[in-house]
């Protein structure tokens, strides 16, 4: 019975998905024909015919016209073969259309019923104020295809004609948006024809046409500086700008990279310091807290898992708690099978060491003390809590940062030099913006890049001071020092502190194991804070487990821890 219900549910889900697949709808624009005619009165008459191929059910289509290219629009009509659509006040009635005026566009939207079929619609309209008129010449700059169109068009045919004949020698035109290789253009007998195939979505096609002003019966001048000669000169300059602008930007970028490298070598490159050779017994470079040693190793004032683990050992050595091994019995949720597993735990001590402790010790002790449950805390649970506590990590890093700043362990370039570097790149950015009219995308992107480089190179470069760099090299050399001294420890060395230092400097397990052979293990020994149980893990296995906690947490924190189709106008159209 249960299996039958399970199969029925799968069949129902299959039919729902299959039904949704069958009812998925889409459309395409097979062809677009735009016929435009410039009248002697300055009015431009335009007819746009679109052939749609619908897959699924559709009820409307629309055309958008941008206001910026004309002053007013009139005589709007929508046709489908011999069927003339009526202008309506409300949307939705078949064989009607509405005109929606918005801030920047007019939207002509018409309604129909279409299901898996081809339909052909024509929209006609007239625009006034679309011409730029100078003393001797006039221009029509018209967007036959907008960039915002979201459909590919298989075939595009554009024609531009006049009420009265214009001769070849009086007509000049320029096409923007599509490559000339993809266009067929011809001006014959006073008519401009443009053809294109498979025009991809978001491709624009703008046509600039210039002809004599005396073509018009009576039209006012609206741009005294406009002339055919000036427009040709603008295009010539634009071509030169496009030709040389790219290379100029590349040269400026190379100059910026060169100055940035020079600046890094001067202010950011680490001091070259060789480790000191010591023929005596193992020596520690300093007596800094493990959190500070961790900073020397990582070059960053932040919390690391090994620094936390070393501080836990430090607190345990002070007597704040004991670290023990305990047998934990786990029960599987699915099988109810019991599984025994050794765990590292912290067990709270009644006795508290009264000696003064460092800030990091105090911060971590408060955190651990609040996490105890009945005086016991599992080590892996503690590390999960620390990993998830952004406030604790922030406070820890803030404390280290204050110590680094007070000791001047970080060198930064002089402020005056940083400002000069920034202002130089702002100047390069301005130079790039001068080419905006020729290469808009490259100009903006390169200007942004120079600003970013200016701020990053001006205020993001720093390095360790010579003294802190020397300390870093010495601590990084600790493992080699331990190897070369055959693991022999001086009698006066604090073995617990050495163990903590080995943790944060990344001494490998084998070296740790050899060092631990020098520790006495038992009551009142160096490792009196760690209590192993008879029959439990070996000493080194226990420490290896704790090392994994610290390493896993460091990796985790480094990794980040914690309705219808639409279309633009001017040849795009849309349906839904």
XYZ file of C-alpha atoms in Angstrom, residues 61-340:
280
model
C 2.498 42.903 -27.870
C 4.006 46.352 -27.521
C 6.359 48.901 -29.040
C 8.364 51.455 -27.045
C 9.520 54.816 -28.427
C 12.003 57.000 -26.557
C 10.965 60.622 -26.136
C 14.515 61.980 -26.372
C 14.522 61.597 -30.167
C 11.443 63.745 -30.906
C 9.226 66.451 -29.433
C 5.744 65.077 -30.115
C 3.987 62.027 -31.560
C 0.658 61.800 -33.400
C -1.541 59.697 -35.724
C -0.759 56.417 -33.969
C -2.514 53.400 -35.518
C -2.238 49.602 -35.205
C -3.125 47.169 -38.034
C -3.206 43.428 -38.610
C -3.720 42.866 -42.304
C -7.075 44.570 -42.994
C -8.063 44.649 -39.326
C -7.659 48.142 -37.857
C -7.343 48.139 -34.071
C -9.315 50.668 -32.025
C -7.784 53.023 -29.469
C -9.122 52.047 -26.028
C -9.086 53.597 -22.564
C -8.444 50.298 -20.752
C -6.202 47.329 -21.463
C -7.170 43.796 -22.418
C -9.864 43.991 -25.098
C -8.977 42.070 -28.270
C -8.353 44.204 -31.405
C -7.704 47.358 -29.363
C -4.592 49.232 -28.334
C -3.604 51.674 -25.607
C -0.939 54.376 -25.451
C 0.981 54.509 -22.166
C 3.025 57.663 -21.626
C 5.854 57.359 -19.121
C 8.719 59.612 -18.086
C 11.088 58.645 -20.908
C 9.006 56.553 -23.312
C 5.722 56.094 -25.110
C 4.502 52.495 -25.038
C 2.031 51.390 -27.712
C 0.392 48.163 -26.536
C -2.127 46.137 -28.541
C -4.239 43.085 -27.648
C -5.122 39.868 -29.472
C -5.498 36.097 -28.979
C -2.691 33.967 -30.425
C -1.882 30.290 -29.886
C 1.027 28.526 -31.631
C 0.805 30.639 -34.767
C 2.406 33.439 -36.786
C 0.905 36.937 -36.693
C 1.926 40.118 -38.502
C 1.264 43.560 -36.968
C 1.891 47.079 -38.268
C 2.194 50.207 -36.146
C 2.219 53.623 -37.825
C 2.889 57.027 -36.256
C 4.226 60.482 -36.995
C 6.860 62.389 -35.006
C 7.616 66.086 -35.003
C 10.772 67.755 -33.662
C 13.018 64.857 -34.682
C 15.182 66.990 -36.979
C 18.277 69.057 -36.265
C 18.347 72.059 -38.550
C 21.291 74.336 -39.304
C 21.707 77.266 -41.665
C 22.284 75.090 -44.747
C 21.824 71.473 -43.675
C 19.305 69.333 -41.803
C 19.669 65.979 -40.050
C 17.495 63.073 -38.991
C 19.187 60.880 -36.364
C 16.825 57.982 -35.715
C 17.130 54.778 -33.633
C 15.591 52.052 -35.767
C 16.764 49.432 -33.241
C 17.263 50.144 -29.536
C 19.950 48.528 -27.414
C 17.405 47.322 -24.834
C 15.696 44.914 -27.259
C 15.649 41.371 -25.861
C 14.929 39.305 -28.971
C 16.941 38.280 -32.012
C 15.436 39.354 -35.347
C 15.967 37.099 -38.336
C 15.507 39.744 -40.988
C 15.553 43.555 -40.816
C 14.647 45.882 -43.702
C 14.771 49.651 -43.220
C 13.878 52.265 -45.796
C 14.127 56.027 -45.596
C 12.582 58.228 -48.275
C 11.369 61.787 -48.911
C 8.177 63.479 -50.108
C 10.219 65.103 -52.857
C 13.223 63.688 -54.619
C 16.697 64.083 -53.062
C 19.685 63.578 -55.373
C 22.659 61.424 -54.494
C 25.076 64.341 -54.267
C 22.785 66.081 -51.737
C 22.434 63.121 -49.379
C 24.939 61.869 -46.796
C 24.368 59.141 -44.207
C 26.165 57.224 -41.485
C 25.085 54.016 -39.698
C 25.979 53.226 -36.082
C 25.611 50.059 -34.032
C 26.009 47.215 -36.504
C 29.175 46.285 -38.343
C 29.233 47.367 -41.985
C 30.079 43.769 -42.896
C 26.635 42.673 -41.675
C 24.741 45.369 -43.575
C 23.638 45.909 -47.139
C 23.002 49.593 -47.828
C 21.966 51.442 -50.950
C 20.753 54.930 -51.829
C 18.946 54.953 -55.125
C 16.434 57.337 -56.633
C 16.108 59.331 -53.400
C 15.565 56.295 -51.158
C 17.932 54.784 -48.568
C 17.628 51.018 -48.054
C 19.311 49.046 -45.258
C 19.134 45.260 -44.893
C 20.503 43.011 -42.128
C 20.154 39.307 -41.223
C 20.085 37.632 -37.797
C 20.410 40.759 -35.701
C 21.138 39.584 -32.156
C 19.342 40.980 -29.134
C 20.523 44.268 -27.616
C 22.152 45.278 -30.903
C 21.319 48.850 -31.872
C 21.022 50.442 -35.297
C 21.029 54.227 -35.545
C 20.948 56.063 -38.878
C 22.241 59.631 -39.282
C 20.986 61.256 -42.475
C 22.020 64.772 -43.617
C 20.525 66.642 -46.571
C 19.968 70.301 -47.676
C 17.788 72.510 -45.506
C 16.093 73.977 -48.568
C 14.316 70.644 -49.023
C 11.755 71.930 -46.519
C 9.091 74.452 -47.358
C 9.534 76.443 -44.181
C 11.399 75.183 -41.104
C 13.084 77.008 -38.226
C 16.801 76.716 -37.436
C 17.363 75.005 -34.069
C 21.176 74.576 -34.158
C 23.253 77.372 -35.676
C 26.472 75.343 -35.372
C 25.177 72.325 -37.229
C 26.515 71.583 -40.704
C 27.533 68.610 -42.809
C 31.181 69.730 -42.709
C 31.170 69.842 -38.889
C 29.615 66.375 -38.635
C 32.164 64.874 -41.021
C 34.948 66.472 -38.984
C 33.473 65.019 -35.766
C 33.438 61.548 -37.309
C 37.032 61.977 -38.499
C 38.124 62.972 -34.993
C 36.147 60.099 -33.521
C 37.909 57.635 -35.803
C 41.292 59.072 -34.787
C 40.262 58.911 -31.122
C 39.176 55.290 -31.476
C 42.343 54.423 -33.367
C 44.805 56.000 -30.928
C 42.753 56.068 -27.716
C 43.184 52.367 -27.073
C 46.961 52.557 -27.383
C 47.138 55.668 -25.196
C 45.156 53.912 -22.438
C 47.485 50.899 -22.654
C 50.537 53.176 -22.358
C 49.023 54.899 -19.311
C 48.304 51.511 -17.755
C 51.922 50.416 -18.285
C 53.118 53.656 -16.682
C 50.836 53.010 -13.701
C 52.048 49.414 -13.324
C 55.683 50.575 -13.489
C 55.170 53.207 -10.785
C 53.235 50.726 -8.625
C 56.031 48.133 -8.839
C 58.617 50.779 -7.991
C 56.530 51.905 -5.035
C 56.085 48.343 -3.793
C 59.816 47.659 -4.037
C 60.485 50.806 -2.033
C 57.803 50.553 0.654
C 56.188 47.101 0.471
C 58.918 44.574 -0.232
C 59.901 42.651 2.889
C 63.343 43.232 4.379
C 65.772 40.517 3.338
C 66.947 39.050 6.638
C 68.764 35.733 6.957
C 68.238 33.529 10.043
C 71.003 33.697 12.617
C 73.171 30.588 13.060
C 73.257 29.448 16.667
C 75.706 26.737 17.753
C 74.383 26.594 21.305
C 71.319 24.784 22.623
C 67.782 25.588 21.499
C 66.993 29.252 22.108
C 63.699 31.087 21.769
C 63.863 34.456 19.943
C 61.658 36.242 22.516
C 59.187 35.662 25.314
C 56.140 37.027 23.486
C 52.667 35.647 24.039
C 51.618 32.906 21.544
C 49.092 35.352 20.043
C 51.930 37.734 19.126
C 54.107 34.892 17.817
C 51.143 33.892 15.659
C 51.142 37.441 14.249
C 54.836 37.145 13.335
C 54.099 33.902 11.504
C 50.914 34.947 9.705
C 51.725 38.669 9.063
C 48.145 39.462 10.063
C 46.746 40.603 13.431
C 43.961 38.054 13.672
C 42.957 35.014 15.640
C 44.366 31.653 14.522
C 43.391 28.188 15.694
C 46.894 27.273 16.845
C 47.222 30.522 18.815
C 43.979 29.662 20.615
C 45.179 26.124 21.322
C 48.494 27.406 22.679
C 46.623 29.825 24.936
C 44.394 26.994 26.164
C 47.557 25.075 27.138
C 48.809 28.244 28.814
C 45.632 28.627 30.898
C 45.673 24.944 31.821
C 49.288 25.271 32.938
C 48.204 28.173 35.183
C 45.686 25.866 36.850
C 42.510 27.461 35.475
C 41.326 24.020 34.335
C 42.654 20.595 33.441
C 42.771 18.974 30.024
C 41.708 15.355 30.163
C 40.788 12.440 27.957
C 37.339 11.012 28.451
C 35.460 8.102 26.938
C 32.264 9.329 25.271
C 29.473 6.947 24.278
C 27.534 7.973 21.190
C 24.272 6.465 19.972
C 23.411 6.465 16.265
C 20.014 7.968 15.462
C 19.257 5.420 12.748
C 20.652 2.165 14.160
C 20.554 2.857 17.920
C 24.033 1.364 17.996
C 26.373 2.624 20.702
C 29.848 3.800 19.775
C 32.665 4.551 22.212
